[in-house]
Amino acid sequence: GENVEQHPSTLSVQEGDSAVIKCTYSDSASNYFPWYKQELGKRPQLIIDIRSNVGEKKDQRIAVTLNKTAKHFSLHITETQPEDSAVYFCAAYPGGYQKVTFGTGTKLQVIP
Amino acid sequence: DAGVIQSPRHEVTEMGQEVTLRCKPISGHNSLFWYRQTMMRGLELLIYFNNNVPIDDSGMPEDRFSAKMPNASFSTLKIQPSEPRDSAVYFCASRPDRGVVDTIYFGEGSWLTVV
């Protein structure tokens, strides 16, 4: 089955700096890679996703890159703000009626 | 749509008692997932259903756990008997599984404490 590894497990950055979270996956059939943000006491919510036919996708301060050959994808947050502090999960999914495999999460702390 | 609805939101129960968690997926979604989240183990997939049929229950920790989906709009996760190590947040999630929409939508979670 799919195995998703996520690094780092914790990340502290100064407000205004960039943050990068990296994930690798094992199943070459995976073709959909969502990222979820989970604030303390809340549910995980989708913030951005990318499909295997795209190398990069941006949404304001958030971007995701995908390297299918190397089987890794990354989340980039620029100009970080205190409200970006949360746990971020990556995931991989081969489509169809398959399950989604999540990474172990990265706790991001943005220091004002 | 109101989103994925879970109940109860919080439950405190004594060890040995039966616990039933309930979930109503988003209308029209074909897949339903039960996840457990703890600090130590992160987000674990317990079981998922497609069109009300269990597809993969390999994540169900032991026979004390059972899940059902009697119809497209309702699912339960039951723990009997409950143990303190079952304390966690249990999330239900649903997914459309139609065409290119692959996003999983999570409910607010059921916070379970077994004392």
GROMACS .gro file of C-alpha atoms in nm:
model
  227
    1GLY     CA    1   0.000   0.000   0.000
    2GLU     CA    2   0.086   0.368  -0.009
    3ASN     CA    3   0.332   0.510   0.244
    4VAL     CA    4   0.360   0.886   0.293
    5GLU     CA    5   0.647   1.038   0.489
    6GLN     CA    6   0.637   1.400   0.601
    7HIS     CA    7   0.914   1.626   0.729
    8PRO     CA    8   0.978   1.810   0.948
    9SER     CA    9   0.751   1.714   1.233
   10THR     CA   10   0.782   2.062   1.386
   11LEU     CA   11   0.882   2.390   1.229
   12SER     CA   12   0.926   2.733   1.384
   13VAL     CA   13   0.966   3.042   1.168
   14GLN     CA   14   0.965   3.414   1.227
   15GLU     CA   15   0.666   3.605   1.101
   16GLY     CA   16   0.726   3.709   0.743
   17ASP     CA   17   0.965   3.425   0.666
   18SER     CA   18   0.885   3.130   0.441
   19ALA     CA   19   0.801   2.779   0.552
   20VAL     CA   20   0.850   2.460   0.353
   21ILE     CA   21   0.708   2.119   0.435
   22LYS     CA   22   0.811   1.813   0.236
   23CYS     CA   23   0.643   1.478   0.171
   24THR     CA   24   0.744   1.165  -0.013
   25TYR     CA   25   0.517   0.886  -0.129
   26SER     CA   26   0.577   0.531  -0.242
   27ASP     CA   27   0.293   0.435  -0.478
   28SER     CA   28   0.358   0.555  -0.833
   29ALA     CA   29  -0.016   0.518  -0.901
   30SER     CA   30  -0.097   0.810  -0.671
   31ASN     CA   31  -0.212   1.106  -0.874
   32TYR     CA   32  -0.383   1.342  -0.629
   33PHE     CA   33  -0.201   1.520  -0.348
   34PRO     CA   34  -0.401   1.737  -0.109
   35TRP     CA   35  -0.274   1.943   0.183
   36TYR     CA   36  -0.482   1.996   0.496
   37LYS     CA   37  -0.448   2.253   0.772
   38GLN     CA   38  -0.569   2.167   1.120
   39GLU     CA   39  -0.596   2.443   1.377
   40LEU     CA   40  -0.599   2.353   1.744
   41GLY     CA   41  -0.923   2.181   1.836
   42LYS     CA   42  -1.057   2.197   1.483
   43ARG     CA   43  -1.100   1.955   1.195
   44PRO     CA   44  -0.850   1.921   0.910
   45GLN     CA   45  -0.946   2.145   0.619
   46LEU     CA   46  -0.820   2.138   0.263
   47ILE     CA   47  -0.601   2.435   0.176
   48ILE     CA   48  -0.456   2.335  -0.160
   49ASP     CA   49  -0.422   2.028  -0.379
   50ILE     CA   50  -0.232   1.923  -0.688
   51ARG     CA   51  -0.277   1.655  -0.950
   52SER     CA   52  -0.007   1.455  -1.119
   53ASN     CA   53  -0.044   1.634  -1.452
   54VAL     CA   54   0.064   1.962  -1.289
   55GLY     CA   55   0.406   2.049  -1.150
   56GLU     CA   56   0.315   2.351  -0.943
   57LYS     CA   57   0.006   2.527  -0.815
   58LYS     CA   58  -0.026   2.857  -0.630
   59ASP     CA   59  -0.297   3.020  -0.426
   60GLN     CA   60  -0.193   3.356  -0.285
   61ARG     CA   61   0.076   3.286  -0.024
   62ILE     CA   62   0.054   2.909  -0.057
   63ALA     CA   63   0.209   2.695  -0.328
   64VAL     CA   64   0.256   2.324  -0.381
   65THR     CA   65   0.514   2.159  -0.606
   66LEU     CA   66   0.518   1.801  -0.728
   67ASN     CA   67   0.802   1.592  -0.863
   68LYS     CA   68   0.650   1.266  -0.986
   69THR     CA   69   0.982   1.118  -1.089
   70ALA     CA   70   1.125   1.155  -0.741
   71LYS     CA   71   0.786   1.091  -0.578
   72HIS     CA   72   0.790   1.396  -0.359
   73PHE     CA   73   0.579   1.706  -0.315
   74SER     CA   74   0.615   2.015  -0.101
   75LEU     CA   75   0.406   2.290   0.054
   76HIS     CA   76   0.547   2.641   0.049
   77ILE     CA   77   0.404   2.922   0.260
   78THR     CA   78   0.547   3.268   0.199
   79GLU     CA   79   0.521   3.578   0.419
   80THR     CA   80   0.403   3.366   0.710
   81GLN     CA   81   0.159   3.514   0.958
   82PRO     CA   82   0.067   3.405   1.314
   83GLU     CA   83  -0.263   3.265   1.185
   84ASP     CA   84  -0.065   3.018   0.974
   85SER     CA   85   0.027   2.841   1.299
   86ALA     CA   86  -0.135   2.497   1.281
   87VAL     CA   87  -0.065   2.134   1.199
   88TYR     CA   88  -0.033   2.064   0.828
   89PHE     CA   89  -0.095   1.721   0.674
   90CYS     CA   90   0.000   1.603   0.329
   91ALA     CA   91  -0.176   1.311   0.164
   92ALA     CA   92  -0.158   1.092  -0.145
   93TYR     CA   93  -0.438   0.920  -0.329
   94PRO     CA   94  -0.443   0.703  -0.645
   95GLY     CA   95  -0.800   0.789  -0.735
   96GLY     CA   96  -1.106   0.575  -0.779
   97TYR     CA   97  -1.236   0.404  -0.471
   98GLN     CA   98  -0.898   0.396  -0.304
   99LYS     CA   99  -0.816   0.528   0.040
  100VAL     CA  100  -0.626   0.847   0.108
  101THR     CA  101  -0.299   0.804   0.296
  102PHE     CA  102  -0.196   1.092   0.522
  103GLY     CA  103   0.146   1.198   0.638
  104THR     CA  104   0.221   1.226   1.009
  105GLY     CA  105   0.176   1.602   1.019
  106THR     CA  106   0.394   1.910   1.068
  107LYS     CA  107   0.331   2.148   1.354
  108LEU     CA  108   0.409   2.496   1.225
  109GLN     CA  109   0.465   2.778   1.471
  110VAL     CA  110   0.493   3.132   1.338
  111ILE     CA  111   0.662   3.356   1.592
  112PRO     CA  112   0.540   3.718   1.587
  113ASP     CA  113  -2.493   2.169   0.258
  114ALA     CA  114  -2.428   2.145   0.632
  115GLY     CA  115  -2.115   1.940   0.580
  116VAL     CA  116  -2.030   1.614   0.752
  117ILE     CA  117  -2.221   1.596   1.079
  118GLN     CA  118  -2.091   1.399   1.374
  119SER     CA  119  -2.239   1.325   1.714
  120PRO     CA  120  -2.172   1.340   1.995
  121ARG     CA  121  -1.913   1.617   1.982
  122HIS     CA  122  -1.780   1.527   2.324
  123GLU     CA  123  -1.823   1.215   2.531
  124VAL     CA  124  -1.678   1.106   2.861
  125THR     CA  125  -1.747   0.747   2.957
  126GLU     CA  126  -1.627   0.490   3.202
  127MET     CA  127  -1.407   0.200   3.104
  128GLY     CA  128  -1.612  -0.098   2.996
  129GLN     CA  129  -1.905   0.104   2.867
  130GLU     CA  130  -2.026   0.090   2.509
  131VAL     CA  131  -1.962   0.399   2.297
  132THR     CA  132  -2.145   0.475   1.973
  133LEU     CA  133  -2.029   0.754   1.745
  134ARG     CA  134  -2.253   0.870   1.464
  135CYS     CA  135  -2.191   1.032   1.129
  136LYS     CA  136  -2.400   1.182   0.852
  137PRO     CA  137  -2.195   1.232   0.535
  138ILE     CA  138  -2.247   1.509   0.285
  139SER     CA  139  -2.546   1.427   0.067
  140GLY     CA  140  -2.442   1.263  -0.257
  141HIS     CA  141  -2.097   1.158  -0.137
  142ASN     CA  142  -2.021   0.795  -0.212
  143SER     CA  143  -1.732   0.724   0.024
  144LEU     CA  144  -1.722   0.757   0.401
  145PHE     CA  145  -1.414   0.732   0.622
  146TRP     CA  146  -1.358   0.692   0.995
  147TYR     CA  147  -1.028   0.829   1.129
  148ARG     CA  148  -0.883   0.832   1.479
  149GLN     CA  149  -0.643   1.105   1.584
  150THR     CA  150  -0.407   1.094   1.881
  151MET     CA  151  -0.089   1.280   1.964
  152MET     CA  152   0.114   0.963   1.947
  153ARG     CA  153  -0.023   0.807   1.627
  154GLY     CA  154  -0.152   1.104   1.428
  155LEU     CA  155  -0.439   1.047   1.185
  156GLU     CA  156  -0.519   0.677   1.148
  157LEU     CA  157  -0.770   0.542   0.900
  158LEU     CA  158  -0.990   0.290   1.079
  159ILE     CA  159  -1.231   0.190   0.805
  160TYR     CA  160  -1.388   0.325   0.490
  161PHE     CA  161  -1.703   0.254   0.297
  162ASN     CA  162  -1.796   0.303  -0.066
  163ASN     CA  163  -2.164   0.297  -0.156
  164ASN     CA  164  -2.236   0.169   0.198
  165VAL     CA  165  -2.004  -0.131   0.157
  166PRO     CA  166  -1.693  -0.164   0.376
  167ILE     CA  167  -1.390  -0.155   0.146
  168ASP     CA  168  -1.099  -0.161   0.388
  169ASP     CA  169  -1.124  -0.226   0.762
  170SER     CA  170  -0.759  -0.316   0.814
  171GLY     CA  171  -0.715  -0.014   1.039
  172MET     CA  172  -0.973  -0.126   1.293
  173PRO     CA  173  -0.759  -0.191   1.598
  174GLU     CA  174  -0.937  -0.492   1.740
  175ASP     CA  175  -1.267  -0.672   1.774
  176ARG     CA  176  -1.390  -0.416   2.023
  177PHE     CA  177  -1.435  -0.179   1.732
  178SER     CA  178  -1.712  -0.218   1.475
  179ALA     CA  179  -1.858   0.010   1.209
  180LYS     CA  180  -2.173   0.001   1.005
  181MET     CA  181  -2.326   0.201   0.724
  182PRO     CA  182  -2.688   0.091   0.690
  183ASN     CA  183  -2.769   0.357   0.430
  184ALA     CA  184  -2.609   0.635   0.232
  185SER     CA  185  -2.677   0.900   0.494
  186PHE     CA  186  -2.570   0.735   0.818
  187SER     CA  187  -2.280   0.549   0.971
  188THR     CA  188  -2.185   0.439   1.322
  189LEU     CA  189  -1.859   0.348   1.489
  190LYS     CA  190  -1.904   0.142   1.801
  191ILE     CA  191  -1.654   0.056   2.073
  192GLN     CA  192  -1.754  -0.219   2.312
  193PRO     CA  193  -1.614  -0.243   2.573
  194SER     CA  194  -1.428   0.089   2.579
  195GLU     CA  195  -1.082   0.126   2.733
  196PRO     CA  196  -0.883   0.434   2.840
  197ARG     CA  197  -0.646   0.389   2.543
  198ASP     CA  198  -0.942   0.450   2.313
  199SER     CA  199  -0.944   0.814   2.420
  200ALA     CA  200  -0.895   1.016   2.103
  201VAL     CA  201  -1.068   1.237   1.853
  202TYR     CA  202  -1.267   1.036   1.601
  203PHE     CA  203  -1.325   1.204   1.267
  204CYS     CA  204  -1.574   1.100   1.006
  205ALA     CA  205  -1.512   1.221   0.652
  206SER     CA  206  -1.681   1.184   0.316
  207ARG     CA  207  -1.578   1.211  -0.047
  208PRO     CA  208  -1.785   1.250  -0.364
  209ASP     CA  209  -1.598   0.990  -0.575
  210ARG     CA  210  -1.750   1.130  -0.889
  211GLY     CA  211  -1.527   1.241  -1.171
  212VAL     CA  212  -1.241   1.470  -1.075
  213VAL     CA  213  -1.363   1.574  -0.732
  214ASP     CA  214  -1.139   1.385  -0.494
  215THR     CA  215  -1.145   1.604  -0.187
  216ILE     CA  216  -1.215   1.451   0.152
  217TYR     CA  217  -1.433   1.664   0.380
  218PHE     CA  218  -1.399   1.611   0.753
  219GLY     CA  219  -1.662   1.643   1.021
  220GLU     CA  220  -1.596   1.840   1.339
  221GLY     CA  221  -1.491   1.525   1.522
  222SER     CA  222  -1.609   1.337   1.829
  223TRP     CA  223  -1.383   1.390   2.131
  224LEU     CA  224  -1.388   1.070   2.334
  225THR     CA  225  -1.248   1.036   2.684
  226VAL     CA  226  -1.260   0.696   2.855
  227VAL     CA  227  -1.184   0.709   3.226
   0.00000   0.00000   0.00000
